Structure formats: structure tokens, C-alpha cells
């Protein structure tokens, strides 16, 4: 569990640094003309650029720096909220994976662990000790399932809103990219936004895939513990783990879309097909 916590910490820090770095580069775009006016001056000032093309119902050039400050505050606040939510989501999902890994590790080492205990206590029946340890593991596994259910109920609306927003925004960006085919510099800006959307969707899908893999791994580890050499009551108890391990735990977006690499690949394929269809009309 400590190893999973360290891995989760590294992932969240790397993700936060990457997003803030990209945000900083994006925020530099509006002030590029002013910087170029100082470094490479022209006979006339370069036109102003804005973070967002929004109609403020007043002269934007007259209040350019006020508009720019408003845009900066908006994007920093929105990105910070997203990073806090995403890093919490990844950290909690990593903890769920560590719980499944801990149960699987004890299942793998159940026989050797009970043997060492038996050597210390000669009078204890070997099968009784395995049975008692297995009861504890079944209870721990049930707690893992309850934890995943809590995690699912906590983030399924957020995941759904992010997925819905990604699909809408990437569709609009696709139209914008097609319209700007002859203006390469502006088109690159929107292409980078699409790539950022795919990266964020990957971040949402990765914890769901990890939980699926770790929850189904319990089945393989339970099956490999030489169950055919145990008593009937032990195998009956073990069948509970085997049966539940066949059904992977999942994280969903709005309880409709399963967050996994397979569905992520389907979304990417569908989006690329949509872009291809748009370009065919130009």
C-alpha cells in the first residue's frame, strides 16, 4: 500500500506540473504581440490577442488589460479546480488498487503464512487456520468492494460532466480546425486543445482501468492457492472470492460509460472519424 501511495503521489505531481506548464504557455499567447513589439518592433503596433473570443459588450481594446486579467483569473481558477479534483480522483483510485493488491498478496502467501504460524503453535489445526485467515480475507475483499462503490458514487457525476464537455468541445474544435485549414498558426492552437482533451480523458480512464485489472486479479490469485488440497468448507468459502472476482469493479461516467482503455480507444476512433468526415466536406 505504501508503494501504491508513492506511485500515486508521483502521478499527481507530474500531472499537476504538466497541466500548469501547458496553461502557462497558453497564457503567454495573448501577450506575444506586446513582447514582439519590444524585441522586434514594427512601424505599427501588432494587433491585440485574447485568451477567449468573447463579446464583453464594450470596447475590448480600450480595456484590454482588464479583459486579459479577467481571462487569466478565470482560466487559473478553472484549471486549479480541475487539477484538485483529478488528483484526488487518481489518489483515491490508487488506494483502491492498493487494497486489492494487499488482499491478493495475502492470498498468494496464505499457505506459507499459515505454515509459519503452525510451527509456532503445534496444537492448532492447519486447515482451521487457513479457514480463519480466508474468512478475514473475504471480509477485507468486501471492504474493498464497498470502497470502490463509494468512489464510484463520489465521482460518477464529475466524470460524466467531463466526458460530455469533452465531446461537445472537441466537436466544436473540429469544426474550427476545418475552418482554419489555411491559417496554420491559429489551427495549431486548436489542435493542441484537442490533444489536451484527449490527455485529460486518458487521465480519467486510467484509474478505472487499473481498478478493473486489480479487482479481476483477485480471481487468479484465489484460483492459484491450491484450493483442491483444502477442505470442503474452505473451498466453499473460496468460491465466494472466485465468483466475485469474475466480475470486475468499474468506475463509470454517469453510470452509463465505463472508464476503461477500451472505451477510451473507441472515443478516440470516433472523434478521428468525425474529423475525417468534416475534412471531406471542405
PDB file of C-alpha atoms in Angstrom:
ATOM      1  CA  UNK A   1       0.000   0.000   0.000  1.00  0.00           C
ATOM      2  CA  UNK A   2       2.926   2.308   0.695  1.00  0.00           C
ATOM      3  CA  UNK A   3       4.308   1.646  -2.797  1.00  0.00           C
ATOM      4  CA  UNK A   4       0.952   2.490  -4.362  1.00  0.00           C
ATOM      5  CA  UNK A   5       0.770   5.685  -2.305  1.00  0.00           C
ATOM      6  CA  UNK A   6       4.206   6.752  -3.574  1.00  0.00           C
ATOM      7  CA  UNK A   7       3.230   5.929  -7.161  1.00  0.00           C
ATOM      8  CA  UNK A   8       0.010   7.924  -6.775  1.00  0.00           C
ATOM      9  CA  UNK A   9       1.943  10.882  -5.378  1.00  0.00           C
ATOM     10  CA  UNK A  10       4.337  10.846  -8.345  1.00  0.00           C
ATOM     11  CA  UNK A  11       1.474  10.646 -10.838  1.00  0.00           C
ATOM     12  CA  UNK A  12      -0.485  13.503  -9.267  1.00  0.00           C
ATOM     13  CA  UNK A  13       2.564  15.779  -9.022  1.00  0.00           C
ATOM     14  CA  UNK A  14       3.577  15.024 -12.623  1.00  0.00           C
ATOM     15  CA  UNK A  15       0.030  15.657 -13.823  1.00  0.00           C
ATOM     16  CA  UNK A  16      -0.249  18.965 -11.944  1.00  0.00           C
ATOM     17  CA  UNK A  17       3.127  20.181 -13.216  1.00  0.00           C
ATOM     18  CA  UNK A  18       2.256  19.224 -16.806  1.00  0.00           C
ATOM     19  CA  UNK A  19      -1.152  20.952 -16.744  1.00  0.00           C
ATOM     20  CA  UNK A  20       0.167  24.116 -15.111  1.00  0.00           C
ATOM     21  CA  UNK A  21       3.062  24.229 -17.598  1.00  0.00           C
ATOM     22  CA  UNK A  22       0.718  23.925 -20.565  1.00  0.00           C
ATOM     23  CA  UNK A  23      -1.578  26.524 -19.019  1.00  0.00           C
ATOM     24  CA  UNK A  24       1.347  28.921 -18.636  1.00  0.00           C
ATOM     25  CA  UNK A  25       2.306  28.504 -22.297  1.00  0.00           C
ATOM     26  CA  UNK A  26      -1.302  29.074 -23.317  1.00  0.00           C
ATOM     27  CA  UNK A  27      -1.482  32.221 -21.166  1.00  0.00           C
ATOM     28  CA  UNK A  28       1.601  33.628 -22.893  1.00  0.00           C
ATOM     29  CA  UNK A  29      -0.126  33.684 -26.275  1.00  0.00           C
ATOM     30  CA  UNK A  30      -2.095  36.947 -25.769  1.00  0.00           C
ATOM     31  CA  UNK A  31       0.989  38.907 -24.679  1.00  0.00           C
ATOM     32  CA  UNK A  32       3.141  37.627 -27.557  1.00  0.00           C
ATOM     33  CA  UNK A  33       2.461  40.702 -29.757  1.00  0.00           C
ATOM     34  CA  UNK A  34       3.490  43.060 -26.928  1.00  0.00           C
ATOM     35  CA  UNK A  35       6.691  41.085 -26.347  1.00  0.00           C
ATOM     36  CA  UNK A  36       7.469  41.138 -30.077  1.00  0.00           C
ATOM     37  CA  UNK A  37       6.822  44.889 -30.173  1.00  0.00           C
ATOM     38  CA  UNK A  38       9.660  45.274 -27.661  1.00  0.00           C
ATOM     39  CA  UNK A  39      12.052  42.725 -29.166  1.00  0.00           C
ATOM     40  CA  UNK A  40      11.263  43.167 -32.879  1.00  0.00           C
ATOM     41  CA  UNK A  41       9.437  46.494 -33.247  1.00  0.00           C
ATOM     42  CA  UNK A  42       7.495  47.349 -36.389  1.00  0.00           C
ATOM     43  CA  UNK A  43       6.311  50.656 -37.803  1.00  0.00           C
ATOM     44  CA  UNK A  44       2.949  49.950 -36.211  1.00  0.00           C
ATOM     45  CA  UNK A  45       1.766  48.048 -33.163  1.00  0.00           C
ATOM     46  CA  UNK A  46       0.719  44.463 -33.623  1.00  0.00           C
ATOM     47  CA  UNK A  47      -2.987  43.665 -33.093  1.00  0.00           C
ATOM     48  CA  UNK A  48      -4.152  42.537 -29.670  1.00  0.00           C
ATOM     49  CA  UNK A  49      -4.808  38.873 -28.963  1.00  0.00           C
ATOM     50  CA  UNK A  50      -7.185  37.430 -26.395  1.00  0.00           C
ATOM     51  CA  UNK A  51      -7.415  34.182 -24.473  1.00  0.00           C
ATOM     52  CA  UNK A  52     -11.124  33.858 -25.268  1.00  0.00           C
ATOM     53  CA  UNK A  53     -13.063  35.331 -28.149  1.00  0.00           C
ATOM     54  CA  UNK A  54     -15.919  36.713 -26.037  1.00  0.00           C
ATOM     55  CA  UNK A  55     -18.141  39.715 -26.643  1.00  0.00           C
ATOM     56  CA  UNK A  56     -17.970  41.869 -23.489  1.00  0.00           C
ATOM     57  CA  UNK A  57     -20.471  44.419 -24.853  1.00  0.00           C
ATOM     58  CA  UNK A  58     -17.806  47.135 -24.635  1.00  0.00           C
ATOM     59  CA  UNK A  59     -14.633  48.086 -26.459  1.00  0.00           C
ATOM     60  CA  UNK A  60     -12.191  45.280 -25.617  1.00  0.00           C
ATOM     61  CA  UNK A  61      -9.166  47.146 -26.911  1.00  0.00           C
ATOM     62  CA  UNK A  62      -9.873  50.107 -24.659  1.00  0.00           C
ATOM     63  CA  UNK A  63      -9.980  47.861 -21.597  1.00  0.00           C
ATOM     64  CA  UNK A  64      -7.563  45.283 -22.957  1.00  0.00           C
ATOM     65  CA  UNK A  65      -5.567  44.635 -19.787  1.00  0.00           C
ATOM     66  CA  UNK A  66      -8.711  44.413 -17.634  1.00  0.00           C
ATOM     67  CA  UNK A  67     -10.147  41.844 -20.046  1.00  0.00           C
ATOM     68  CA  UNK A  68      -6.840  39.980 -20.048  1.00  0.00           C
ATOM     69  CA  UNK A  69      -6.719  39.945 -16.246  1.00  0.00           C
ATOM     70  CA  UNK A  70     -10.273  38.593 -16.129  1.00  0.00           C
ATOM     71  CA  UNK A  71      -9.341  35.848 -18.606  1.00  0.00           C
ATOM     72  CA  UNK A  72      -6.246  34.907 -16.618  1.00  0.00           C
ATOM     73  CA  UNK A  73      -8.172  34.688 -13.333  1.00  0.00           C
ATOM     74  CA  UNK A  74     -10.875  32.588 -14.985  1.00  0.00           C
ATOM     75  CA  UNK A  75      -8.521  30.049 -16.532  1.00  0.00           C
ATOM     76  CA  UNK A  76      -6.326  29.746 -13.414  1.00  0.00           C
ATOM     77  CA  UNK A  77      -9.378  29.129 -11.214  1.00  0.00           C
ATOM     78  CA  UNK A  78     -10.930  26.614 -13.625  1.00  0.00           C
ATOM     79  CA  UNK A  79      -7.677  24.694 -14.137  1.00  0.00           C
ATOM     80  CA  UNK A  80      -6.933  24.633 -10.402  1.00  0.00           C
ATOM     81  CA  UNK A  81     -10.371  23.183  -9.615  1.00  0.00           C
ATOM     82  CA  UNK A  82      -9.873  20.564 -12.342  1.00  0.00           C
ATOM     83  CA  UNK A  83      -6.411  19.613 -11.069  1.00  0.00           C
ATOM     84  CA  UNK A  84      -7.561  19.312  -7.458  1.00  0.00           C
ATOM     85  CA  UNK A  85     -10.473  17.088  -8.489  1.00  0.00           C
ATOM     86  CA  UNK A  86      -8.426  14.950 -10.869  1.00  0.00           C
ATOM     87  CA  UNK A  87      -5.544  14.414  -8.445  1.00  0.00           C
ATOM     88  CA  UNK A  88      -7.982  13.470  -5.672  1.00  0.00           C
ATOM     89  CA  UNK A  89      -9.652  11.046  -8.059  1.00  0.00           C
ATOM     90  CA  UNK A  90      -6.342   9.438  -9.062  1.00  0.00           C
ATOM     91  CA  UNK A  91      -5.104   9.215  -5.443  1.00  0.00           C
ATOM     92  CA  UNK A  92      -8.292   7.582  -4.183  1.00  0.00           C
ATOM     93  CA  UNK A  93      -8.293   5.163  -7.122  1.00  0.00           C
ATOM     94  CA  UNK A  94      -4.672   4.244  -6.365  1.00  0.00           C
ATOM     95  CA  UNK A  95      -5.684   3.491  -2.780  1.00  0.00           C
ATOM     96  CA  UNK A  96      -8.433   1.191  -4.060  1.00  0.00           C
ATOM     97  CA  UNK A  97      -5.853  -0.633  -6.190  1.00  0.00           C
ATOM     98  CA  UNK A  98      -3.582  -0.994  -3.164  1.00  0.00           C
ATOM     99  CA  UNK A  99      -6.415  -2.573  -1.168  1.00  0.00           C
ATOM    100  CA  UNK A 100      -6.986  -5.188  -3.864  1.00  0.00           C
ATOM    101  CA  UNK A 101      -3.237  -5.747  -4.144  1.00  0.00           C
ATOM    102  CA  UNK A 102      -2.969  -6.286  -0.380  1.00  0.00           C
ATOM    103  CA  UNK A 103      -5.761  -8.890  -0.433  1.00  0.00           C
ATOM    104  CA  UNK A 104      -4.164 -10.590  -3.440  1.00  0.00           C
ATOM    105  CA  UNK A 105      -0.753 -10.657  -1.760  1.00  0.00           C
ATOM    106  CA  UNK A 106      -2.180 -12.336   1.328  1.00  0.00           C
ATOM    107  CA  UNK A 107      -3.997 -14.841  -0.856  1.00  0.00           C
ATOM    108  CA  UNK A 108      -0.761 -15.729  -2.644  1.00  0.00           C
ATOM    109  CA  UNK A 109       1.125 -16.185   0.608  1.00  0.00           C
ATOM    110  CA  UNK A 110      -1.708 -17.713   2.612  1.00  0.00           C
ATOM    111  CA  UNK A 111      -0.278 -21.233   2.708  1.00  0.00           C
ATOM    112  CA  UNK A 112       3.253 -20.193   3.663  1.00  0.00           C
ATOM    113  CA  UNK A 113       1.957 -17.668   6.194  1.00  0.00           C
ATOM    114  CA  UNK A 114      -0.249 -20.266   7.913  1.00  0.00           C
ATOM    115  CA  UNK A 115       2.610 -22.779   7.880  1.00  0.00           C
ATOM    116  CA  UNK A 116       4.853 -20.378   9.772  1.00  0.00           C
ATOM    117  CA  UNK A 117       2.101 -19.780  12.312  1.00  0.00           C
ATOM    118  CA  UNK A 118       1.577 -23.512  12.690  1.00  0.00           C
ATOM    119  CA  UNK A 119       5.256 -24.027  13.505  1.00  0.00           C
ATOM    120  CA  UNK A 120       4.874 -21.612  16.385  1.00  0.00           C
ATOM    121  CA  UNK A 121       1.668 -23.229  17.626  1.00  0.00           C
ATOM    122  CA  UNK A 122       1.868 -27.017  17.117  1.00  0.00           C
ATOM    123  CA  UNK A 123      -1.569 -27.838  18.507  1.00  0.00           C
ATOM    124  CA  UNK A 124      -3.507 -25.693  16.032  1.00  0.00           C
ATOM    125  CA  UNK A 125      -5.187 -27.470  13.119  1.00  0.00           C
ATOM    126  CA  UNK A 126      -3.667 -26.402   9.784  1.00  0.00           C
ATOM    127  CA  UNK A 127      -6.951 -26.271   7.841  1.00  0.00           C
ATOM    128  CA  UNK A 128      -8.688 -24.368  10.638  1.00  0.00           C
ATOM    129  CA  UNK A 129      -6.041 -21.668  10.455  1.00  0.00           C
ATOM    130  CA  UNK A 130      -6.420 -21.387   6.667  1.00  0.00           C
ATOM    131  CA  UNK A 131     -10.180 -21.195   7.063  1.00  0.00           C
ATOM    132  CA  UNK A 132      -9.939 -18.399   9.649  1.00  0.00           C
ATOM    133  CA  UNK A 133      -7.469 -16.456   7.534  1.00  0.00           C
ATOM    134  CA  UNK A 134      -9.701 -16.883   4.499  1.00  0.00           C
ATOM    135  CA  UNK A 135     -12.678 -15.508   6.429  1.00  0.00           C
ATOM    136  CA  UNK A 136     -10.634 -12.419   7.198  1.00  0.00           C
ATOM    137  CA  UNK A 137      -9.637 -12.043   3.527  1.00  0.00           C
ATOM    138  CA  UNK A 138     -13.256 -12.346   2.384  1.00  0.00           C
ATOM    139  CA  UNK A 139     -14.173  -9.569   4.803  1.00  0.00           C
ATOM    140  CA  UNK A 140     -11.278  -7.427   3.571  1.00  0.00           C
ATOM    141  CA  UNK A 141     -12.331  -8.032  -0.024  1.00  0.00           C
ATOM    142  CA  UNK A 142     -15.869  -6.941   0.806  1.00  0.00           C
ATOM    143  CA  UNK A 143     -14.481  -3.715   2.270  1.00  0.00           C
ATOM    144  CA  UNK A 144     -12.560  -3.172  -0.978  1.00  0.00           C
ATOM    145  CA  UNK A 145     -15.775  -3.513  -2.963  1.00  0.00           C
ATOM    146  CA  UNK A 146     -17.583  -1.079  -0.684  1.00  0.00           C
ATOM    147  CA  UNK A 147     -14.746   1.415  -1.056  1.00  0.00           C
ATOM    148  CA  UNK A 148     -14.930   1.228  -4.863  1.00  0.00           C
ATOM    149  CA  UNK A 149     -18.706   1.747  -4.695  1.00  0.00           C
ATOM    150  CA  UNK A 150     -18.137   4.879  -2.594  1.00  0.00           C
ATOM    151  CA  UNK A 151     -15.526   6.120  -5.047  1.00  0.00           C
ATOM    152  CA  UNK A 152     -17.902   5.484  -7.936  1.00  0.00           C
ATOM    153  CA  UNK A 153     -20.779   7.360  -6.263  1.00  0.00           C
ATOM    154  CA  UNK A 154     -18.467  10.274  -5.448  1.00  0.00           C
ATOM    155  CA  UNK A 155     -17.039  10.860  -8.933  1.00  0.00           C
ATOM    156  CA  UNK A 156     -19.527   9.461 -11.459  1.00  0.00           C
ATOM    157  CA  UNK A 157     -21.267  12.826 -11.977  1.00  0.00           C
ATOM    158  CA  UNK A 158     -17.957  14.642 -12.351  1.00  0.00           C
ATOM    159  CA  UNK A 159     -16.723  12.038 -14.846  1.00  0.00           C
ATOM    160  CA  UNK A 160     -19.959  12.307 -16.804  1.00  0.00           C
ATOM    161  CA  UNK A 161     -19.806  16.109 -16.938  1.00  0.00           C
ATOM    162  CA  UNK A 162     -16.163  15.992 -18.084  1.00  0.00           C
ATOM    163  CA  UNK A 163     -16.916  13.363 -20.739  1.00  0.00           C
ATOM    164  CA  UNK A 164     -19.923  15.306 -22.016  1.00  0.00           C
ATOM    165  CA  UNK A 165     -17.924  18.535 -22.053  1.00  0.00           C
ATOM    166  CA  UNK A 166     -15.041  16.861 -23.902  1.00  0.00           C
ATOM    167  CA  UNK A 167     -17.310  15.500 -26.608  1.00  0.00           C
ATOM    168  CA  UNK A 168     -19.034  18.861 -27.140  1.00  0.00           C
ATOM    169  CA  UNK A 169     -15.819  20.896 -27.069  1.00  0.00           C
ATOM    170  CA  UNK A 170     -13.891  18.531 -29.340  1.00  0.00           C
ATOM    171  CA  UNK A 171     -16.757  18.564 -31.836  1.00  0.00           C
ATOM    172  CA  UNK A 172     -16.725  22.366 -31.904  1.00  0.00           C
ATOM    173  CA  UNK A 173     -12.947  22.412 -32.117  1.00  0.00           C
ATOM    174  CA  UNK A 174     -13.130  20.011 -35.044  1.00  0.00           C
ATOM    175  CA  UNK A 175     -15.345  22.456 -36.926  1.00  0.00           C
ATOM    176  CA  UNK A 176     -12.976  25.287 -36.031  1.00  0.00           C
ATOM    177  CA  UNK A 177      -9.901  23.340 -37.177  1.00  0.00           C
ATOM    178  CA  UNK A 178     -11.515  22.560 -40.513  1.00  0.00           C
ATOM    179  CA  UNK A 179     -12.451  26.224 -40.966  1.00  0.00           C
ATOM    180  CA  UNK A 180      -8.853  27.312 -40.267  1.00  0.00           C
ATOM    181  CA  UNK A 181      -7.095  24.871 -42.559  1.00  0.00           C
ATOM    182  CA  UNK A 182      -5.448  27.733 -44.465  1.00  0.00           C
ATOM    183  CA  UNK A 183      -4.355  29.560 -41.304  1.00  0.00           C
ATOM    184  CA  UNK A 184      -1.817  27.157 -39.861  1.00  0.00           C
ATOM    185  CA  UNK A 185      -0.741  29.167 -36.816  1.00  0.00           C
ATOM    186  CA  UNK A 186      -4.268  29.572 -35.449  1.00  0.00           C
ATOM    187  CA  UNK A 187      -5.128  25.987 -36.361  1.00  0.00           C
ATOM    188  CA  UNK A 188      -2.218  24.657 -34.254  1.00  0.00           C
ATOM    189  CA  UNK A 189      -3.734  26.377 -31.228  1.00  0.00           C
ATOM    190  CA  UNK A 190      -6.991  24.445 -31.568  1.00  0.00           C
ATOM    191  CA  UNK A 191      -5.212  21.190 -32.402  1.00  0.00           C
ATOM    192  CA  UNK A 192      -3.259  21.489 -29.150  1.00  0.00           C
ATOM    193  CA  UNK A 193      -6.543  21.966 -27.281  1.00  0.00           C
ATOM    194  CA  UNK A 194      -7.909  18.758 -28.818  1.00  0.00           C
ATOM    195  CA  UNK A 195      -4.757  16.892 -27.792  1.00  0.00           C
ATOM    196  CA  UNK A 196      -5.151  18.283 -24.272  1.00  0.00           C
ATOM    197  CA  UNK A 197      -8.726  16.992 -24.202  1.00  0.00           C
ATOM    198  CA  UNK A 198      -7.550  13.521 -25.166  1.00  0.00           C
ATOM    199  CA  UNK A 199      -4.879  13.596 -22.451  1.00  0.00           C
ATOM    200  CA  UNK A 200      -7.418  14.619 -19.829  1.00  0.00           C
ATOM    201  CA  UNK A 201      -9.802  11.879 -20.923  1.00  0.00           C
ATOM    202  CA  UNK A 202      -6.904   9.428 -20.640  1.00  0.00           C
ATOM    203  CA  UNK A 203      -6.312  10.596 -17.065  1.00  0.00           C
ATOM    204  CA  UNK A 204      -9.965   9.876 -16.289  1.00  0.00           C
ATOM    205  CA  UNK A 205      -9.838   6.429 -17.933  1.00  0.00           C
ATOM    206  CA  UNK A 206      -6.569   5.215 -16.410  1.00  0.00           C
ATOM    207  CA  UNK A 207      -7.791   4.776 -12.779  1.00  0.00           C
ATOM    208  CA  UNK A 208     -10.883   2.937 -13.998  1.00  0.00           C
ATOM    209  CA  UNK A 209      -8.747   0.506 -15.998  1.00  0.00           C
ATOM    210  CA  UNK A 210      -6.403  -0.029 -13.042  1.00  0.00           C
ATOM    211  CA  UNK A 211      -9.287  -0.850 -10.706  1.00  0.00           C
ATOM    212  CA  UNK A 212     -10.704  -3.280 -13.269  1.00  0.00           C
ATOM    213  CA  UNK A 213      -7.350  -5.069 -13.576  1.00  0.00           C
ATOM    214  CA  UNK A 214      -6.690  -5.245  -9.831  1.00  0.00           C
ATOM    215  CA  UNK A 215     -10.200  -6.445  -8.979  1.00  0.00           C
ATOM    216  CA  UNK A 216     -10.102  -9.268 -11.549  1.00  0.00           C
ATOM    217  CA  UNK A 217      -6.583 -10.207 -10.417  1.00  0.00           C
ATOM    218  CA  UNK A 218      -8.151 -11.450  -7.162  1.00  0.00           C
ATOM    219  CA  UNK A 219      -9.738 -14.310  -9.129  1.00  0.00           C
ATOM    220  CA  UNK A 220      -6.405 -15.539 -10.497  1.00  0.00           C
ATOM    221  CA  UNK A 221      -4.662 -15.330  -7.141  1.00  0.00           C
ATOM    222  CA  UNK A 222      -7.503 -17.117  -5.369  1.00  0.00           C
ATOM    223  CA  UNK A 223      -7.521 -19.840  -8.014  1.00  0.00           C
ATOM    224  CA  UNK A 224      -3.750 -20.390  -7.697  1.00  0.00           C
ATOM    225  CA  UNK A 225      -3.739 -21.065  -3.964  1.00  0.00           C
ATOM    226  CA  UNK A 226      -4.045 -24.880  -4.351  1.00  0.00           C
ATOM    227  CA  UNK A 227      -7.728 -24.883  -3.441  1.00  0.00           C
ATOM    228  CA  UNK A 228      -8.102 -28.553  -4.414  1.00  0.00           C
ATOM    229  CA  UNK A 229      -5.955 -29.543  -1.389  1.00  0.00           C
ATOM    230  CA  UNK A 230      -8.176 -27.727   1.109  1.00  0.00           C
ATOM    231  CA  UNK A 231     -11.238 -28.932   2.980  1.00  0.00           C
ATOM    232  CA  UNK A 232     -14.754 -28.604   1.616  1.00  0.00           C
ATOM    233  CA  UNK A 233     -15.745 -25.675   3.834  1.00  0.00           C
ATOM    234  CA  UNK A 234     -12.591 -23.815   2.784  1.00  0.00           C
ATOM    235  CA  UNK A 235     -13.299 -24.322  -0.925  1.00  0.00           C
ATOM    236  CA  UNK A 236     -16.891 -23.201  -0.434  1.00  0.00           C
ATOM    237  CA  UNK A 237     -15.664 -20.014   1.196  1.00  0.00           C
ATOM    238  CA  UNK A 238     -13.060 -19.551  -1.523  1.00  0.00           C
ATOM    239  CA  UNK A 239     -15.752 -19.869  -4.194  1.00  0.00           C
ATOM    240  CA  UNK A 240     -17.178 -16.547  -2.946  1.00  0.00           C
ATOM    241  CA  UNK A 241     -13.933 -14.812  -3.877  1.00  0.00           C
ATOM    242  CA  UNK A 242     -13.739 -16.690  -7.180  1.00  0.00           C
ATOM    243  CA  UNK A 243     -17.306 -15.795  -8.130  1.00  0.00           C
ATOM    244  CA  UNK A 244     -16.955 -12.118  -7.215  1.00  0.00           C
ATOM    245  CA  UNK A 245     -13.542 -11.887  -8.864  1.00  0.00           C
ATOM    246  CA  UNK A 246     -15.076 -12.836 -12.218  1.00  0.00           C
ATOM    247  CA  UNK A 247     -16.976  -9.527 -12.245  1.00  0.00           C
ATOM    248  CA  UNK A 248     -14.549  -6.592 -12.453  1.00  0.00           C
ATOM    249  CA  UNK A 249     -15.150  -3.444 -10.439  1.00  0.00           C
ATOM    250  CA  UNK A 250     -15.668  -0.442 -12.676  1.00  0.00           C
ATOM    251  CA  UNK A 251     -15.743   3.322 -12.478  1.00  0.00           C
ATOM    252  CA  UNK A 252     -18.305   4.939 -14.750  1.00  0.00           C
ATOM    253  CA  UNK A 253     -19.295   8.323 -16.087  1.00  0.00           C
ATOM    254  CA  UNK A 254     -22.884   8.830 -15.039  1.00  0.00           C
ATOM    255  CA  UNK A 255     -23.317   5.044 -14.675  1.00  0.00           C
ATOM    256  CA  UNK A 256     -23.513   4.847 -18.480  1.00  0.00           C
ATOM    257  CA  UNK A 257     -19.943   4.974 -19.782  1.00  0.00           C
ATOM    258  CA  UNK A 258     -17.326   2.632 -18.282  1.00  0.00           C
ATOM    259  CA  UNK A 259     -13.988   4.376 -17.814  1.00  0.00           C
ATOM    260  CA  UNK A 260     -11.500   1.994 -19.435  1.00  0.00           C
ATOM    261  CA  UNK A 261      -8.843   1.947 -22.133  1.00  0.00           C
ATOM    262  CA  UNK A 262     -11.131   0.075 -24.493  1.00  0.00           C
ATOM    263  CA  UNK A 263     -13.827   2.745 -24.362  1.00  0.00           C
ATOM    264  CA  UNK A 264     -11.177   5.459 -24.485  1.00  0.00           C
ATOM    265  CA  UNK A 265      -9.863   3.985 -27.736  1.00  0.00           C
ATOM    266  CA  UNK A 266     -13.429   3.880 -29.079  1.00  0.00           C
ATOM    267  CA  UNK A 267     -13.918   7.574 -28.275  1.00  0.00           C
ATOM    268  CA  UNK A 268     -10.621   8.461 -29.978  1.00  0.00           C
ATOM    269  CA  UNK A 269     -11.534   6.400 -33.040  1.00  0.00           C
ATOM    270  CA  UNK A 270     -14.973   8.017 -33.228  1.00  0.00           C
ATOM    271  CA  UNK A 271     -13.515  11.516 -32.869  1.00  0.00           C
ATOM    272  CA  UNK A 272     -10.912  10.930 -35.583  1.00  0.00           C
ATOM    273  CA  UNK A 273     -13.624   9.547 -37.865  1.00  0.00           C
ATOM    274  CA  UNK A 274     -15.654  12.686 -37.185  1.00  0.00           C
ATOM    275  CA  UNK A 275     -12.700  14.897 -38.113  1.00  0.00           C
ATOM    276  CA  UNK A 276     -12.118  12.884 -41.270  1.00  0.00           C
ATOM    277  CA  UNK A 277     -15.757  13.305 -42.263  1.00  0.00           C
ATOM    278  CA  UNK A 278     -15.556  17.053 -41.684  1.00  0.00           C
ATOM    279  CA  UNK A 279     -12.437  17.438 -43.810  1.00  0.00           C
ATOM    280  CA  UNK A 280     -14.077  15.550 -46.657  1.00  0.00           C
ATOM    281  CA  UNK A 281     -16.671  18.346 -46.954  1.00  0.00           C
ATOM    282  CA  UNK A 282     -14.050  21.075 -47.326  1.00  0.00           C
TER     283      UNK A 282
END
